[in-house]
Amino acid sequence: MDVGGAKYCRDCYLRLSRCSICGRPITGSYTNYPERGIRVCLDCEKTKPRCENCGLPVKALIKVGDANLCESCAARAPRCTSCGTAILRDYTYFEGNDSMKYCTGCVARYPACADCGAPSGIRAAKLDDGRYLCPICMESALFESSLVTPVKKTVLSFLNDNLGMTLVHQINYSMQGKDFLDAKTSGAHGDLNGLFYRKGDDYNIYILYGLRRQDLVWVLSHEIAHAWQAENTSGNLELEDLEGFAQWVAYNALKYFGYERFAATLTAGNTMYSKGLNKMLDLEKAGGAGAVFEYIRSK
Ligand SMILES: [Zn+2]
Ligand SMILES: [Zn+2]
Ligand SMILES: [Zn+2]
Ligand SMILES: [Zn+2]
Ligand SMILES: [Zn+2]
């Protein structure tokens, strides 16, 4: 047998190792890629295209999104949660959950999901009030006012048992659209997903429909905290203290009900909500929950 100018008997020819790409016997130098268990002949090493991710030469590249990859990298590349395209470099994640990645294309193309902030995607649900929900949030979104009652009950007992917050007033709870909430606040400062609305002794809490259970825990505890403020504080609270305290109550409720990661997202950013919350957490760190109540009552 003649291989590259050298002559081999049949036995030696069969024992020659072969290039993993072209399959020809290797007689000269070659490159070993032990992590993939392959060896590549000099010719293939020089001429074959290379994977843009791992740099290995391959017989043929697989086009994934705008990248050309080897089979192994193509199979292992993380996928965009929304469109499924492989993500190599740039991606975004939301609510601190980096196991769900989104490609930059989807982030640019689709309106943000009103619940989780991720791109709502091609199968987004558009709600009557104009909000978009991604399919994942839509699956667990709550639309029936009756579903508020059990969550409200557990939140109220948590506030009573763990933070010593009791309310004298009966509160009416209902689910509403964004249009309704916007009309009620009429341009003034208002919370994102809910509203405590008071007319004298008539206490109301409006909550957006289409929220997830963790959003409901957040909004209910936040708005109930505002109701508690109406009964227990002067009404002269600075907005940052007003909202910071309500967020602190919600933060504690979220942690208590197992939404640790969601709670942590409330501390991030540079809004009066996060600044106020971090202020309350500092007070709590120094003097316990009692110090937070003392501060809020003293204002
Ligand atoms: Zn080869
Ligand atoms: Zn590769
Ligand atoms: Zn995508
Ligand atoms: Zn979502
Ligand atoms: Zn608020």
Coordinates of C-alpha atoms and ligand atoms in Angstrom, one line a residue:
M1 CA 0.0 0.0 0.0
D2 CA 1.3 3.4 -1.0
V3 CA 0.5 6.1 1.6
G4 CA 1.9 9.6 1.0
G5 CA 4.9 8.1 -0.9
A6 CA 5.7 5.5 1.7
K7 CA 5.1 1.8 1.2
Y8 CA 3.3 -0.3 3.9
C9 CA 2.5 -4.0 4.1
R10 CA -1.2 -4.7 4.6
D11 CA -0.9 -5.4 8.4
C12 CA 1.0 -2.1 9.0
Y13 CA -1.4 -0.2 6.8
L14 CA -4.3 -1.4 8.9
R15 CA -2.6 -0.5 12.1
L16 CA -2.0 3.1 11.0
S17 CA -4.1 5.6 13.0
R18 CA -6.4 7.7 10.9
C19 CA -7.3 11.4 10.8
S20 CA -10.6 11.9 12.6
I21 CA -11.7 14.4 9.9
C22 CA -10.7 13.0 6.5
G23 CA -10.3 9.4 7.6
R24 CA -7.0 8.9 5.8
P25 CA -4.1 7.1 7.5
I26 CA -1.7 9.4 9.4
T27 CA 1.9 8.9 8.5
G28 CA 3.5 12.2 9.2
S29 CA 2.8 14.7 12.0
Y30 CA -0.6 15.3 13.4
T31 CA -2.4 17.2 16.2
N32 CA -4.0 15.5 19.1
Y33 CA -7.1 17.0 20.7
P34 CA -7.4 14.7 23.8
E35 CA -10.4 16.7 25.2
R36 CA -12.4 15.5 22.2
G37 CA -10.6 12.3 21.6
I38 CA -9.6 13.1 18.1
R39 CA -6.4 13.4 16.1
V40 CA -6.1 15.5 13.0
C41 CA -3.7 15.1 10.1
L42 CA -1.5 18.0 9.0
D43 CA -3.4 18.6 5.8
C44 CA -6.8 18.9 7.6
E45 CA -5.2 21.0 10.4
K46 CA -4.2 23.5 7.7
T47 CA -7.2 23.4 5.4
K48 CA -10.4 22.6 7.3
P49 CA -12.7 25.3 8.7
R50 CA -12.6 25.9 12.4
C51 CA -15.4 26.2 15.0
E52 CA -15.8 29.8 16.0
N53 CA -16.3 28.8 19.6
C54 CA -13.7 26.2 20.5
G55 CA -11.4 26.6 17.5
L56 CA -11.3 22.9 16.5
P57 CA -11.0 22.0 12.8
V58 CA -14.1 20.2 11.5
K59 CA -15.3 18.5 8.4
A60 CA -18.3 20.9 8.1
L61 CA -19.5 23.7 10.3
I62 CA -23.0 24.0 11.6
K63 CA -24.5 27.5 11.3
V64 CA -26.2 28.5 14.6
G65 CA -27.6 31.9 14.7
D66 CA -24.8 34.0 13.2
A67 CA -22.0 31.7 14.4
N68 CA -20.4 28.7 12.7
L69 CA -19.8 25.9 15.2
C70 CA -18.6 22.4 15.5
E71 CA -21.3 19.7 16.3
S72 CA -20.4 19.6 19.9
C73 CA -20.4 23.4 20.5
A74 CA -23.7 23.7 18.5
A75 CA -25.3 21.0 20.7
R76 CA -24.0 22.6 23.9
A77 CA -24.7 26.3 23.2
P78 CA -27.3 27.8 25.5
R79 CA -30.5 28.7 23.8
C80 CA -32.5 31.9 23.9
T81 CA -35.6 31.1 26.1
S82 CA -37.8 33.1 23.7
C83 CA -36.7 32.2 20.2
G84 CA -34.5 29.1 20.7
T85 CA -31.5 30.4 18.8
A86 CA -28.1 29.4 20.2
I87 CA -26.4 32.1 22.3
L88 CA -22.7 32.4 22.2
R89 CA -21.6 35.7 23.6
D90 CA -24.2 38.4 24.3
Y91 CA -27.3 37.6 26.3
T92 CA -29.5 39.1 29.0
Y93 CA -31.3 37.6 31.9
F94 CA -34.0 38.8 34.1
E95 CA -35.0 38.8 37.8
G96 CA -31.6 37.4 38.7
N97 CA -32.3 34.1 36.9
D98 CA -29.3 33.4 34.6
S99 CA -30.5 29.9 33.8
M100 CA -33.0 31.6 31.4
K101 CA -31.1 33.5 28.8
Y102 CA -32.4 35.8 26.1
C103 CA -30.7 36.8 22.9
T104 CA -30.1 40.5 22.1
G105 CA -32.3 40.2 19.0
C106 CA -35.3 39.2 21.1
V107 CA -34.6 41.9 23.6
A108 CA -34.5 44.5 20.8
R109 CA -37.5 43.2 18.9
Y110 CA -40.2 42.4 21.4
P111 CA -42.0 44.5 24.1
A112 CA -40.9 43.5 27.6
C113 CA -43.2 41.2 29.5
A114 CA -45.0 43.3 32.1
D115 CA -44.4 40.6 34.8
C116 CA -40.8 39.4 34.4
G117 CA -39.3 42.0 32.1
A118 CA -38.0 39.5 29.5
P119 CA -38.9 39.9 25.9
S120 CA -42.5 38.8 25.5
G121 CA -41.6 37.0 22.2
I122 CA -43.6 35.9 19.2
R123 CA -46.2 34.1 21.3
A124 CA -46.8 37.0 23.7
A125 CA -50.2 37.5 25.1
K126 CA -51.5 41.1 24.7
L127 CA -53.8 42.0 27.6
D128 CA -56.9 44.3 27.2
D129 CA -55.0 47.1 28.9
G130 CA -52.1 47.0 26.4
R131 CA -49.6 45.0 28.6
Y132 CA -47.7 42.1 27.1
L133 CA -47.0 38.9 28.9
C134 CA -44.4 36.3 27.9
P135 CA -45.8 32.7 27.5
I136 CA -44.0 31.6 30.7
C137 CA -45.6 34.3 32.8
M138 CA -48.9 33.9 31.0
E139 CA -49.0 30.3 32.1
S140 CA -49.0 31.2 35.8
A141 CA -50.7 34.6 35.6
L142 CA -53.8 35.1 37.8
F143 CA -56.9 36.8 36.3
E144 CA -59.7 36.0 38.8
S145 CA -60.3 38.4 41.7
S146 CA -61.3 35.3 43.8
L147 CA -57.7 34.1 43.6
V148 CA -56.5 37.2 45.5
T149 CA -58.4 36.1 48.7
P150 CA -56.2 33.1 49.7
V151 CA -53.0 35.0 49.0
K152 CA -54.3 38.0 50.9
K153 CA -55.1 35.9 53.9
T154 CA -51.7 34.4 54.1
V155 CA -50.0 37.7 53.6
L156 CA -52.2 39.3 56.4
S157 CA -51.3 36.6 58.8
F158 CA -47.6 36.9 58.0
L159 CA -47.8 40.7 58.6
N160 CA -49.6 40.2 61.9
D161 CA -47.5 37.2 63.2
N162 CA -44.1 38.2 62.0
L163 CA -44.1 42.0 61.9
G164 CA -46.8 42.8 64.4
M165 CA -48.8 44.8 61.8
T166 CA -52.5 44.9 62.4
L167 CA -55.1 46.9 60.5
V168 CA -58.3 48.4 61.9
H169 CA -59.9 49.1 58.6
Q170 CA -61.5 46.6 56.4
I171 CA -59.9 46.7 53.0
N172 CA -61.7 46.1 49.7
Y173 CA -59.5 44.2 47.3
S174 CA -60.0 43.9 43.5
M175 CA -58.2 43.1 40.3
Q176 CA -58.0 45.8 37.7
G177 CA -56.3 46.8 34.5
K178 CA -53.4 49.2 34.1
D179 CA -55.8 51.7 32.5
F180 CA -57.9 51.7 35.7
L181 CA -54.9 52.1 38.0
D182 CA -53.5 55.0 35.8
A183 CA -56.8 56.7 35.9
K184 CA -57.0 56.4 39.7
T185 CA -53.5 57.9 40.2
S186 CA -54.2 60.4 37.4
G187 CA -50.6 61.3 36.6
A188 CA -49.5 61.4 40.3
H189 CA -46.9 59.0 41.6
G190 CA -48.2 55.5 41.7
D191 CA -46.9 52.0 42.3
L192 CA -46.2 49.8 39.3
N193 CA -48.5 46.8 39.9
G194 CA -51.0 47.9 42.5
L195 CA -52.6 50.8 44.3
F196 CA -53.7 51.6 47.8
Y197 CA -56.6 54.0 47.4
R198 CA -58.3 55.7 50.3
K199 CA -61.3 58.0 50.5
G200 CA -61.7 58.7 54.2
D201 CA -62.4 55.4 55.9
D202 CA -63.0 53.6 52.6
Y203 CA -59.8 51.6 52.1
N204 CA -59.2 49.9 48.7
I205 CA -56.4 48.0 47.3
Y206 CA -56.3 47.5 43.5
I207 CA -54.1 44.9 42.0
L208 CA -53.3 44.4 38.4
Y209 CA -54.8 41.3 36.8
G210 CA -52.3 39.0 35.1
L211 CA -49.7 38.9 37.9
R212 CA -47.9 35.8 39.0
R213 CA -48.2 34.5 42.6
Q214 CA -44.9 36.1 43.6
D215 CA -46.0 39.4 42.2
L216 CA -49.2 39.1 44.1
V217 CA -47.3 38.5 47.4
W218 CA -45.1 41.5 46.6
V219 CA -47.9 43.9 45.6
L220 CA -50.4 42.8 48.3
S221 CA -47.8 43.2 51.1
H222 CA -46.6 46.5 49.7
E223 CA -50.1 48.0 49.4
I224 CA -51.2 46.6 52.7
A225 CA -48.1 48.4 54.2
H226 CA -49.4 51.6 52.7
A227 CA -52.8 51.0 54.3
W228 CA -50.9 50.4 57.6
Q229 CA -49.1 53.7 57.1
A230 CA -52.4 55.4 56.6
E231 CA -53.4 54.2 60.1
N232 CA -50.1 54.5 61.9
T233 CA -48.0 57.3 60.5
S234 CA -48.3 61.1 60.2
G235 CA -48.9 61.3 56.4
N236 CA -45.8 63.5 56.1
L237 CA -43.5 60.7 55.1
E238 CA -41.0 61.5 52.3
L239 CA -41.8 59.4 49.2
E240 CA -38.5 57.5 49.7
D241 CA -39.5 56.5 53.2
L242 CA -43.1 55.8 52.3
E243 CA -42.1 53.5 49.4
G244 CA -39.0 52.2 51.1
F245 CA -41.0 50.9 54.1
A246 CA -43.6 49.3 51.8
Q247 CA -40.9 47.6 49.9
W248 CA -39.2 46.5 53.1
V249 CA -42.5 44.9 54.2
A250 CA -42.8 43.2 50.8
Y251 CA -39.2 42.1 50.9
N252 CA -39.7 40.3 54.1
A253 CA -42.9 38.7 52.9
L254 CA -41.3 37.5 49.7
K255 CA -38.4 36.0 51.6
Y256 CA -40.8 34.4 54.1
F257 CA -42.9 32.8 51.3
G258 CA -39.8 31.4 49.5
Y259 CA -39.2 34.0 46.8
E260 CA -35.6 34.8 47.9
R261 CA -34.3 35.6 44.5
F262 CA -37.3 37.8 43.6
A263 CA -36.8 39.7 46.9
A264 CA -33.2 40.3 46.1
T265 CA -34.1 42.0 42.9
L266 CA -36.0 44.7 44.9
T267 CA -32.7 45.9 46.4
A268 CA -31.1 46.5 43.0
G269 CA -31.2 49.6 40.9
N270 CA -31.3 53.3 41.7
T271 CA -34.9 54.1 42.2
M272 CA -36.5 55.6 45.2
Y273 CA -38.0 52.1 45.9
S274 CA -34.7 50.4 46.0
K275 CA -32.9 53.3 47.8
G276 CA -35.7 53.4 50.4
L277 CA -35.6 49.7 50.8
N278 CA -31.9 49.6 51.3
K279 CA -32.2 52.4 53.9
M280 CA -34.8 50.3 55.8
L281 CA -32.5 47.2 55.6
D282 CA -29.7 49.2 57.0
L283 CA -31.9 50.3 59.9
E284 CA -32.9 46.7 60.4
K285 CA -29.3 45.5 60.4
A286 CA -28.4 48.0 63.1
G287 CA -31.4 47.7 65.3
G288 CA -33.7 44.9 64.2
A289 CA -37.2 45.3 62.7
G290 CA -38.1 47.4 65.7
A291 CA -35.8 50.2 64.5
V292 CA -37.5 50.3 61.2
F293 CA -41.0 50.8 62.8
E294 CA -39.6 53.3 65.2
Y295 CA -38.1 55.3 62.4
I296 CA -41.3 55.3 60.3
R297 CA -43.5 56.2 63.3
S298 CA -41.2 59.0 64.3
K299 CA -41.5 60.8 60.9
Ligands
ZN1 ZN -7.2 14.6 7.7
ZN2 ZN -16.6 23.9 18.8
ZN3 ZN -34.1 35.1 21.0
ZN4 ZN -42.6 37.1 31.6
ZN5 ZN -46.0 52.0 47.1

